[in-house]
Coordinates of N, CA and C in Angstrom, one line a residue:
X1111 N 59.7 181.5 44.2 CA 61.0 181.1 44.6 C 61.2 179.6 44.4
X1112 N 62.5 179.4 44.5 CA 62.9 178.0 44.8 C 63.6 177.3 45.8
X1113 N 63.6 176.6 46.4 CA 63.9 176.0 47.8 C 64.4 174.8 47.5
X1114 N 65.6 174.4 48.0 CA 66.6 173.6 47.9 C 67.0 173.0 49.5
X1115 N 65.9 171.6 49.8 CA 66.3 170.9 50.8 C 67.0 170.7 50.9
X1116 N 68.4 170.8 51.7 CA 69.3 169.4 51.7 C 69.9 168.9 53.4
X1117 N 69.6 167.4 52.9 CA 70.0 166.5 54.2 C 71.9 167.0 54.4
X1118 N 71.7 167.3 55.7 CA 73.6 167.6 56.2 C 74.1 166.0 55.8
X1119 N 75.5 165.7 55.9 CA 76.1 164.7 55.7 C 75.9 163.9 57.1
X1120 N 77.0 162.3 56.6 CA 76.6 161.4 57.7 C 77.5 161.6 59.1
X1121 N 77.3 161.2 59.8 CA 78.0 161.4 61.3 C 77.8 160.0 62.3
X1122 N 78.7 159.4 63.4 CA 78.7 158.5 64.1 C 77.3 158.3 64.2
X1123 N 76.6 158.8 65.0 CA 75.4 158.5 65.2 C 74.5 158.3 64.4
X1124 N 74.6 158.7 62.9 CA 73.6 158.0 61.7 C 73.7 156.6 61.8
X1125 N 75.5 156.2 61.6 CA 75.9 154.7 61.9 C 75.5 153.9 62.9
X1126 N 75.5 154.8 63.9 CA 74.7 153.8 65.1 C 73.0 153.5 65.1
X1127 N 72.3 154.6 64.5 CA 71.1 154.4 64.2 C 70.6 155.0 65.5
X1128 N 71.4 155.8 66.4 CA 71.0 156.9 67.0 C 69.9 158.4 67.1
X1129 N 68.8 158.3 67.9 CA 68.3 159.5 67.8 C 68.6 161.0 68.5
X1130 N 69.7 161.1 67.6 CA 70.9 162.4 67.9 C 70.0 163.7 67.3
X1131 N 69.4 163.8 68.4 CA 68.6 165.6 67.8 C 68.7 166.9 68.8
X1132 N 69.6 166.3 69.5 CA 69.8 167.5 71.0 C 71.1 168.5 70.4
X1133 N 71.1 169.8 70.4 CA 72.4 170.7 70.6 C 73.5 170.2 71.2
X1134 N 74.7 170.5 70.8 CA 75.1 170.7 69.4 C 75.1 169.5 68.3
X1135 N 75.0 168.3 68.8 CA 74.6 167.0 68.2 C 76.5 166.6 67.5
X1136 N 76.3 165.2 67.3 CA 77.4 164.5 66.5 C 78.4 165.7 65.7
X1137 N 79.4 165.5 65.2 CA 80.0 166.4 63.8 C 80.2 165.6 62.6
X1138 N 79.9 165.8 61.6 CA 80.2 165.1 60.4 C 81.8 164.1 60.7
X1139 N 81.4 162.9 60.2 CA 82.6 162.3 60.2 C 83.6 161.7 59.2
X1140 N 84.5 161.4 59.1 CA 85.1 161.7 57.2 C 84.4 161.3 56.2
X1141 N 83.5 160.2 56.0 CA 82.7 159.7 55.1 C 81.1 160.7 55.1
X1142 N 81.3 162.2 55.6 CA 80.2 163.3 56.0 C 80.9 164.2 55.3
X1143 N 81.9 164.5 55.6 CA 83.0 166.0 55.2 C 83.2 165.9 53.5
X1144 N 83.7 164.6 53.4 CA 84.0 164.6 52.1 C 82.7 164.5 50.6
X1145 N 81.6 163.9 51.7 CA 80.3 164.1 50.4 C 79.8 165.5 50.2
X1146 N 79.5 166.4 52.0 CA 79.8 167.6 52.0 C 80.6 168.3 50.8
X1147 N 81.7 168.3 50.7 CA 82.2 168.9 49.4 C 81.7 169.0 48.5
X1148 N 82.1 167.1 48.1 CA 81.1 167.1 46.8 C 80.1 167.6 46.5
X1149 N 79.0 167.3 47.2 CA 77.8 168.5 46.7 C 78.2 169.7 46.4
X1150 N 78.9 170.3 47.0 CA 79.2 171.8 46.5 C 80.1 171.5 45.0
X1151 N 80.7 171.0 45.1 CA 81.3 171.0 43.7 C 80.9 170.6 42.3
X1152 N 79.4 169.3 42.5 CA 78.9 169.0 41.6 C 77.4 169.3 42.0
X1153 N 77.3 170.9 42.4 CA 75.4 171.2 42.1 C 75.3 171.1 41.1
X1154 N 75.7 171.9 40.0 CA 75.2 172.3 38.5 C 75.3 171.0 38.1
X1155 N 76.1 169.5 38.1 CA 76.0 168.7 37.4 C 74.2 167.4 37.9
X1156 N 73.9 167.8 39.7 CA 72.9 167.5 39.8 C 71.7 168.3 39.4
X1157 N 71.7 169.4 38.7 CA 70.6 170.5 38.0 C 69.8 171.0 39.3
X1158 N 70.8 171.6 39.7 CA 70.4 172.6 40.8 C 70.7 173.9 40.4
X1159 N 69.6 175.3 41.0 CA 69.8 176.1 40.6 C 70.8 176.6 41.6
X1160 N 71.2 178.0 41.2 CA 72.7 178.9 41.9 C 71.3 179.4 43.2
X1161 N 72.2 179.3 44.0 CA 71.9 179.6 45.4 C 71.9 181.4 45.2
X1162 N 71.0 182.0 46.1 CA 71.0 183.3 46.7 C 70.7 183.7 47.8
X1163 N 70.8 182.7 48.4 CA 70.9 182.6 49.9 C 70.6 181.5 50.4
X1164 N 71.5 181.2 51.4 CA 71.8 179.9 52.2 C 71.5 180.1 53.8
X1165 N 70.6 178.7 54.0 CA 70.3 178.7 55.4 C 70.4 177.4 56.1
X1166 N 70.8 177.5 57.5 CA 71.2 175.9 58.2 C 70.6 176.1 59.3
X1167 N 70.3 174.7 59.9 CA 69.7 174.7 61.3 C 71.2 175.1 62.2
X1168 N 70.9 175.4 62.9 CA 71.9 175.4 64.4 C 72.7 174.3 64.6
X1169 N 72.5 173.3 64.4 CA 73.0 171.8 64.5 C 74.4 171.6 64.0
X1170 N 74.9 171.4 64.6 CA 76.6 171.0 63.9 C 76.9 171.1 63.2
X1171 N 76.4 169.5 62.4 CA 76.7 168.6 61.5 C 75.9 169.1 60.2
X1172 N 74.5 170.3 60.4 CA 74.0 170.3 59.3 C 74.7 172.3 59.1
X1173 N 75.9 172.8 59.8 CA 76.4 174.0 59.7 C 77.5 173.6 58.5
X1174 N 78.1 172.3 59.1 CA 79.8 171.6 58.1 C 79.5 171.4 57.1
X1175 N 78.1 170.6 56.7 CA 77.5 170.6 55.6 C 77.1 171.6 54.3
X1176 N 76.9 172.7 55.5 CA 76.6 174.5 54.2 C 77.7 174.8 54.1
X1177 N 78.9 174.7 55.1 CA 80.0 175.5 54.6 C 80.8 175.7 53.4
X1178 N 80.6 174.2 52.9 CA 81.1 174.6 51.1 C 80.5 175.4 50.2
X1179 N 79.2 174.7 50.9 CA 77.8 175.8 49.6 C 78.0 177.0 50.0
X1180 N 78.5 177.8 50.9 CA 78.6 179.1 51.4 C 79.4 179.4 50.6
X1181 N 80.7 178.9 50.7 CA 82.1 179.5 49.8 C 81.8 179.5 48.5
X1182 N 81.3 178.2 48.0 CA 80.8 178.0 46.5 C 80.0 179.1 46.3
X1183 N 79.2 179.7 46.6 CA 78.3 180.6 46.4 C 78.6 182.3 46.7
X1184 N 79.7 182.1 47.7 CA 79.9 183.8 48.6 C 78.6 184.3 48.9
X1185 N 77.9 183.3 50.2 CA 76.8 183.5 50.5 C 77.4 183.7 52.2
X1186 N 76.6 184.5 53.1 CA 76.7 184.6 54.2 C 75.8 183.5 54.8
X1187 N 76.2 182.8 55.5 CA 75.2 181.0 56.2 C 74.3 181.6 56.9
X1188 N 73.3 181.9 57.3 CA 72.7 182.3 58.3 C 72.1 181.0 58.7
X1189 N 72.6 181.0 60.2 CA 72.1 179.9 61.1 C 70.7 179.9 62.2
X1190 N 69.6 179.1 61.8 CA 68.6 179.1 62.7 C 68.1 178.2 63.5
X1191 N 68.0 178.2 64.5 CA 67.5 177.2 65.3 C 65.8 176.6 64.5
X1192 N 65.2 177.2 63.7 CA 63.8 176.9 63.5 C 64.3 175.9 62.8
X1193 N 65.6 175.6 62.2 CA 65.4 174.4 61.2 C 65.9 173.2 61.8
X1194 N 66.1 173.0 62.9 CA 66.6 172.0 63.9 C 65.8 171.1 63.8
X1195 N 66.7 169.3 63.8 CA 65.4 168.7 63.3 C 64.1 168.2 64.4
X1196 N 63.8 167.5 64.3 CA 62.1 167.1 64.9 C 63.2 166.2 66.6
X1197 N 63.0 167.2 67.6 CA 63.5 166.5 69.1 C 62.8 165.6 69.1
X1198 N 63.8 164.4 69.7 CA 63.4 162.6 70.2 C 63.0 163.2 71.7
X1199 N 63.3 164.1 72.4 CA 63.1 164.3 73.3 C 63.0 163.0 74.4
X1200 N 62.0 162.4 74.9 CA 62.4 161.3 76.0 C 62.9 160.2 75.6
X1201 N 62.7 160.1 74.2 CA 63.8 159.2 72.8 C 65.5 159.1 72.7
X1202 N 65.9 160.8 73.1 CA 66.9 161.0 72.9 C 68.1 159.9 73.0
X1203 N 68.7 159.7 71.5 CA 70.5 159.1 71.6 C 69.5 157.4 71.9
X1204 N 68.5 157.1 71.9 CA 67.9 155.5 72.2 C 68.2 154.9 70.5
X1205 N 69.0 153.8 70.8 CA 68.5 153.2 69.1 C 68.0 151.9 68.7
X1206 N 66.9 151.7 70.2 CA 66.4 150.0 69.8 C 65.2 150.4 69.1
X1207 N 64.4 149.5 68.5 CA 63.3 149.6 67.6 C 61.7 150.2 68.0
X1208 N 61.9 150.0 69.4 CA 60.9 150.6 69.9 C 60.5 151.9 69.9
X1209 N 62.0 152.2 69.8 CA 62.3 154.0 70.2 C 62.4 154.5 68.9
X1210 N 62.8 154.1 68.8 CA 62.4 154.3 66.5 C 61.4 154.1 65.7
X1211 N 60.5 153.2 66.0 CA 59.1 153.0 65.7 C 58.3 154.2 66.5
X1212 N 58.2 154.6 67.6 CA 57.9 155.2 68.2 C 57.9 156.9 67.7
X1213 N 59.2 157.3 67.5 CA 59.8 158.7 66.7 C 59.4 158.7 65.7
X1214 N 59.0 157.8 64.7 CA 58.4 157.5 63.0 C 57.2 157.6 63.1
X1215 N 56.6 157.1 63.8 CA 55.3 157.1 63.4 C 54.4 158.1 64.3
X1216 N 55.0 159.2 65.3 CA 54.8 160.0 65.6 C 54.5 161.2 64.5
X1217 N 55.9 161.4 63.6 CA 56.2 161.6 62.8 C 55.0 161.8 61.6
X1218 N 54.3 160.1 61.0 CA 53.7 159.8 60.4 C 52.6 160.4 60.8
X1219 N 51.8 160.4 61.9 CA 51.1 160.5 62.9 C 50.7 162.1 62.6
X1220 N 51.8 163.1 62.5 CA 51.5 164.8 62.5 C 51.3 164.6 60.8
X1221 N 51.9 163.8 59.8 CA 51.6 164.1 58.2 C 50.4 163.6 58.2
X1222 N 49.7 162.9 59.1 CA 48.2 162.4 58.4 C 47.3 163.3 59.1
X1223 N 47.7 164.4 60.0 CA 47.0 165.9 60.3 C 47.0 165.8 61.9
X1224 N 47.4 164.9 62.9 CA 47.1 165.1 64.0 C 48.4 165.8 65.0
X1225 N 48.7 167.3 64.4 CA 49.5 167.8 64.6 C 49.7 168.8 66.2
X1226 N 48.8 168.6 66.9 CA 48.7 168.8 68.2 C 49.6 167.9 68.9
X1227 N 49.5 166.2 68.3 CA 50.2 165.3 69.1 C 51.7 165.6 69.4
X1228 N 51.9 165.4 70.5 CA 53.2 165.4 71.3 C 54.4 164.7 71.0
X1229 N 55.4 165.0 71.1 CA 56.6 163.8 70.7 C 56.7 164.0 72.0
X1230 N 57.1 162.7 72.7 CA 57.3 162.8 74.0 C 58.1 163.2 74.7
X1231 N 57.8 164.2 75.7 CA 59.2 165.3 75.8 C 59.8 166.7 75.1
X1232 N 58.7 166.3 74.2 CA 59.2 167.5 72.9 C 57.9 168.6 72.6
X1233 N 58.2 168.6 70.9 CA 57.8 169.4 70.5 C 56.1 168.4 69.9
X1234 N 55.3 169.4 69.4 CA 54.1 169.3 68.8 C 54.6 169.3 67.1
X1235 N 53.5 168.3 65.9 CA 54.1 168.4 64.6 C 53.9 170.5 64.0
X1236 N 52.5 170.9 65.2 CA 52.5 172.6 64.7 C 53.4 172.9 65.8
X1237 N 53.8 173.2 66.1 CA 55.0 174.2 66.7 C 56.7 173.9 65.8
X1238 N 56.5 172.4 65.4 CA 57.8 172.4 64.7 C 57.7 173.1 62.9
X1239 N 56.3 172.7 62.1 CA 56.0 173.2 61.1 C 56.4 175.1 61.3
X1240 N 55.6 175.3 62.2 CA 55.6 176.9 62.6 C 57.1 177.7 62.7
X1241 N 57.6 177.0 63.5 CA 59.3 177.5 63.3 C 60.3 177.1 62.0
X1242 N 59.8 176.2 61.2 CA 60.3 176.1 60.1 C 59.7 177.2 59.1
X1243 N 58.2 177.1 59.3 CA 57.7 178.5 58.1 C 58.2 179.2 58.2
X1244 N 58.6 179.8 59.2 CA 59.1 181.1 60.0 C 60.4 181.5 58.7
X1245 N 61.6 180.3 59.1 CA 62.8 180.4 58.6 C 62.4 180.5 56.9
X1246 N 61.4 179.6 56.4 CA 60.9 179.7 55.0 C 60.8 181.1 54.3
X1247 N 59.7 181.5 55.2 CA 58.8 183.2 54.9 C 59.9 184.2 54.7
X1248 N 61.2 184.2 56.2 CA 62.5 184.8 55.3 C 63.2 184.7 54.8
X1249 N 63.3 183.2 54.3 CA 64.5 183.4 53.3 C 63.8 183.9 51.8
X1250 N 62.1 183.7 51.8 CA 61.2 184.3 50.8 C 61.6 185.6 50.6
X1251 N 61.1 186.5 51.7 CA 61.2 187.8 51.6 C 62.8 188.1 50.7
X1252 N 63.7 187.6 51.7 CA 65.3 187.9 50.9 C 65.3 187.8 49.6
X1253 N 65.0 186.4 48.7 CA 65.3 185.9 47.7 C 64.5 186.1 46.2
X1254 N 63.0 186.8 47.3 CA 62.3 186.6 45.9 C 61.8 185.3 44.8
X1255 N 61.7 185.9 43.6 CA 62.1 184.8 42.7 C 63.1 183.9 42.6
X1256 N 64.1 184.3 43.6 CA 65.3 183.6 43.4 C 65.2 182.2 44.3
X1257 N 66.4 181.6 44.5 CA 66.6 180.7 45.1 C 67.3 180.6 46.6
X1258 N 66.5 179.9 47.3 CA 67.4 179.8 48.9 C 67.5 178.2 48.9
X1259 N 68.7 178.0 49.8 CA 69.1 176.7 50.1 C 69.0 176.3 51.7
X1260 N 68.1 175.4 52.1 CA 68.1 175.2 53.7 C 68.7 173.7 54.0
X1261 N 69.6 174.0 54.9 CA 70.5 172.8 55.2 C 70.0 172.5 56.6
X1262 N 69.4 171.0 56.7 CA 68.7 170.5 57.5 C 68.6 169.2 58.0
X1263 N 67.3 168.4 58.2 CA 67.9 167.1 59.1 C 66.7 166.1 58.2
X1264 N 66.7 165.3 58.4 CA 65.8 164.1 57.8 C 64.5 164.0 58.1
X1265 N 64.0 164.0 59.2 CA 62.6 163.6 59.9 C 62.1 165.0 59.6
X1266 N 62.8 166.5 59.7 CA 62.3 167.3 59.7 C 61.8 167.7 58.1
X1267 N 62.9 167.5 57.4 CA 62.7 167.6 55.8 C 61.3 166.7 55.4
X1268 N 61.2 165.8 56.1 CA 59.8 164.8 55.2 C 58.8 165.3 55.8
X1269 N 58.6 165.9 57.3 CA 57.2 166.1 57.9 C 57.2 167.4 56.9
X1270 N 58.2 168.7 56.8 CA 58.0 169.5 56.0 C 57.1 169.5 54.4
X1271 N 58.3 168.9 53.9 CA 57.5 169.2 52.3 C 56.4 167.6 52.2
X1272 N 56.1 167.3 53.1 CA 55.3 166.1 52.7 C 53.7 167.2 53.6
X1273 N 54.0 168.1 54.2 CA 52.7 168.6 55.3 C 52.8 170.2 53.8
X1274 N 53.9 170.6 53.6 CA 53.5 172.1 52.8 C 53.3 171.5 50.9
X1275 N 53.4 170.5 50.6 CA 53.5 170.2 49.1 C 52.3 168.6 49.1
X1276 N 51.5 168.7 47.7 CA 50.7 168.1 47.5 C 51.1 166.6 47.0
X1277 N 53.0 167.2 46.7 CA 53.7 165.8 45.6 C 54.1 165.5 46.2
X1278 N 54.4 165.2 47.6 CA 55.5 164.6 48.3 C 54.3 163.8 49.3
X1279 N 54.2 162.5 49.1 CA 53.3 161.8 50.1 C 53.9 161.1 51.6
X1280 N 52.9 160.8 51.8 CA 53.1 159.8 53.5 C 54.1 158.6 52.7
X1281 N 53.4 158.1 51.9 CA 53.4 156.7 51.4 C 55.6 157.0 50.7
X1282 N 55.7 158.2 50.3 CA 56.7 158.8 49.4 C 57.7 158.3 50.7
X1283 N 57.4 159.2 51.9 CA 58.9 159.0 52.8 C 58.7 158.2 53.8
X1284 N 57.9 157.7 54.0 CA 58.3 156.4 54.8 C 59.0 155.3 53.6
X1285 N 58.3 154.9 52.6 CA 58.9 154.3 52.0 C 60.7 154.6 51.4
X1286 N 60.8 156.0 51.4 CA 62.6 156.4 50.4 C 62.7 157.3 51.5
X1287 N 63.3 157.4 52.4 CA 64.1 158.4 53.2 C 65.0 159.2 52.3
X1288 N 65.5 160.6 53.0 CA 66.4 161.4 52.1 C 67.6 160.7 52.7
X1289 N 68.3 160.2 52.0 CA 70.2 159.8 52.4 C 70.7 161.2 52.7
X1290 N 71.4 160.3 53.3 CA 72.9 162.2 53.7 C 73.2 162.8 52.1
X1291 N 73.2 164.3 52.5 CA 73.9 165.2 51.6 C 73.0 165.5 50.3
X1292 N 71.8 164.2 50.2 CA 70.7 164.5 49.2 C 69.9 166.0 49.3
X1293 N 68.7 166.0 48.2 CA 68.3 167.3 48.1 C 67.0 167.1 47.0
X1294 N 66.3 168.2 47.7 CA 64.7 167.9 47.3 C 64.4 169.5 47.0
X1295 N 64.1 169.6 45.6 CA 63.4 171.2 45.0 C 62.2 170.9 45.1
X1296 N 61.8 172.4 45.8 CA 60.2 172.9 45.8 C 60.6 173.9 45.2
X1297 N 59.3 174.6 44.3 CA 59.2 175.5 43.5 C 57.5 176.4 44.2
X1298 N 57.4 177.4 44.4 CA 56.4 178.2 44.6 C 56.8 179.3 45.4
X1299 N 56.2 179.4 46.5 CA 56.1 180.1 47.6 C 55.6 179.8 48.9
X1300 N 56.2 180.0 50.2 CA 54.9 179.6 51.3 C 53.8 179.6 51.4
X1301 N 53.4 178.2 51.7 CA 52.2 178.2 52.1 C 51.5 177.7 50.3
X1302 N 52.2 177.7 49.7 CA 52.2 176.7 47.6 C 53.3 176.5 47.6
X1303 N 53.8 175.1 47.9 CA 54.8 174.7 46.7 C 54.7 173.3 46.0
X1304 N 55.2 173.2 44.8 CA 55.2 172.2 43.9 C 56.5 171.5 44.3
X1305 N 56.7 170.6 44.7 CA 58.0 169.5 45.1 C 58.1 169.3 43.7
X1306 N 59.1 169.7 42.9 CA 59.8 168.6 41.9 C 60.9 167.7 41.4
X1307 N 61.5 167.5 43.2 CA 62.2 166.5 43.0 C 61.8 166.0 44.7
X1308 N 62.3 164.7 44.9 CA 62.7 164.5 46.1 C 63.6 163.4 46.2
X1309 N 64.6 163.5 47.4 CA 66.2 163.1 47.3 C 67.0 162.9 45.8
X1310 N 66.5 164.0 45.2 CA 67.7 164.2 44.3 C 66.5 163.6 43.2
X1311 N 65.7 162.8 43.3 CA 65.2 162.3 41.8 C 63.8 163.0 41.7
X1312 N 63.2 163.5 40.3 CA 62.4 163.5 40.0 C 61.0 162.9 40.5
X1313 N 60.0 163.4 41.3 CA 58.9 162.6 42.1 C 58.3 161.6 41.3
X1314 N 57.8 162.0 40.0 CA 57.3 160.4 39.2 C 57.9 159.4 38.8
X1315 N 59.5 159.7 38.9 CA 60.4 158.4 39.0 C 60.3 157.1 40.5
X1316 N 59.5 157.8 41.3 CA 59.7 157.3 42.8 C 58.7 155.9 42.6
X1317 N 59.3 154.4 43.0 CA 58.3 153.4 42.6 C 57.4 153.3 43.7
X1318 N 56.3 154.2 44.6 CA 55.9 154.2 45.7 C 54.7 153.2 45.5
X1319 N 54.9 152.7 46.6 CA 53.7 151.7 47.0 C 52.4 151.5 47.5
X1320 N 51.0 151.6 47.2 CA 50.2 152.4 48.1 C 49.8 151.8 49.2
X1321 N 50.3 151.9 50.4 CA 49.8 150.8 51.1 C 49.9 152.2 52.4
X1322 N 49.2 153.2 52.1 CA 48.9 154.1 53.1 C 48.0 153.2 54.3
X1323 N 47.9 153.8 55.8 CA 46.7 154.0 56.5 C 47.0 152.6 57.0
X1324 N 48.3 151.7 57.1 CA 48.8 150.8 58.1 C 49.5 151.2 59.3
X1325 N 49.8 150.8 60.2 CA 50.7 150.9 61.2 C 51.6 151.0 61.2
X1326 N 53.2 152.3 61.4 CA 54.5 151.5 60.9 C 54.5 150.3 61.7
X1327 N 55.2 149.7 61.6 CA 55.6 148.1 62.4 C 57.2 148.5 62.8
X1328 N 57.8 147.9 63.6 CA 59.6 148.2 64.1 C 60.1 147.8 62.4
X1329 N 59.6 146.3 62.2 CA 60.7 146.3 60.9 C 60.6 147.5 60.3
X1330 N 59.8 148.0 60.1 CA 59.3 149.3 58.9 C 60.5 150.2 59.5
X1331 N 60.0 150.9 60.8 CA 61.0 151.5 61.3 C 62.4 151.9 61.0
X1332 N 62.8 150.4 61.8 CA 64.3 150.2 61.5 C 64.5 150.2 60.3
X1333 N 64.2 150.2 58.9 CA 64.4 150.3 57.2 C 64.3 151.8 57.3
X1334 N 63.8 152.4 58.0 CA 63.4 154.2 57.5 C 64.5 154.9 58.6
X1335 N 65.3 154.0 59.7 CA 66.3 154.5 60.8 C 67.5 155.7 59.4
X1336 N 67.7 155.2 58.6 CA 68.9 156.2 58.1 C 68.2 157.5 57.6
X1337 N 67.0 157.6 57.3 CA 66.5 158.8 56.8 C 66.4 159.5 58.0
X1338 N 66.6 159.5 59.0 CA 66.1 160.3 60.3 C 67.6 161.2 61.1
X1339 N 67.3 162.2 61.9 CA 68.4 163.1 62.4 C 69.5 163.2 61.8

């Protein structure tokens, strides 16, 4: 199959640099609605394949975001709570650096395997992977060789295909967050997939830097604040 990440559009709280991950969260705001579209109107010109089924987190803002790709497609949206992004939980709606350094490198923290660890207040990096495969395994079963589209959130999208794919590194998303309304193809199946793009570009195009196995720092942070919820 093929799997088509995409970040929902922007909303107040991206702007504020808000950790907006509680139900029903922000709604897209006009500079959200109208990129929204666009994606739907120019997939084929970003070489994306045709959808055969479309899936969204529960989340508002990442529901407004499928709804074009729905009509574009004459796809029924099925909405899941498993793709809800990674809870700030005692974080929640905070947007000083601490509280953002904190959420990231928790984050960082479950991709370099210590996925027991807690977000505070929340969830574990395996119980959030686990409810995402979930939603993965069926949109598999549905699509086959074909293609499913999962409409989702930022922090959740990088711990995913950077923890299920070999080409998407630590070093990849801390450094280049997915921007709103972007999109990242995996090609295989659960549990194997080949990433061969991420936020819209080709992975060997990405100028990543190796400087794994440091500490984020807040500046770091706050540079990686727009890829998140």
């Amino acid at each position: 199959m093929k799997l088509v990440l995409i970040r929902h559009g922007q909303t107040s709280s991206n702007l504020a640099g808000a950790l907006d991950t509680a139900y029903p969260g922000a709604d897209l705001n006009a500079d959200g609605m109208n990129p929204a579209a666009s994606l739907a109107a120019g997939w084929e010109d970003r070489g994306l394949p045709k959808l055969d089924a479309l899936y969204s987190s529960f989340i508002q803002r990442a529901q407004q975001t499928a709804a074009p790709l729905a009509k574009k497609f004459d796809l029924d949206l099925q909405v899941r709570e498993g793709l809800r992004e990674v809870r700030a939980g005692e974080l929640e709606m905070n947007t000083d650096a601490e509280s953002v350094t904190e959420y990231l490198s928790t984050l960082i923290r479950w991709v370099r395997g210590d996925l027991s660890y807690r977000m505070p207040g929340a969830e574990t990096g395996q119980e959030i992977l686990d409810r995402f495969d979930k939603v993965v395994k069926e949109a598999h079963a549905k699509v086959g060789e074909g293609t499913a589209g999962i409409v989702c959130h930022g922090a959740v999208m990088r711990l995913y295909a950077a923890s299920r794919t070999n080409q998407i590194t630590e070093q990849l998303i801390s450094q280049f967050p997915v921007p709103n309304t972007q999109t990242t193809l995996l090609e295989g199946e659960p549990g194997s997939f080949t990433a061969l793009t991420w936020a819209g570009k080709p992975i060997e195009e990405w100028p990543v830097r190796d400087d794994a196995g440091e500490p984020l720092s807040s500046q770091q942070a706050m540079r990686a604040m727009e890829g998140k919820a």
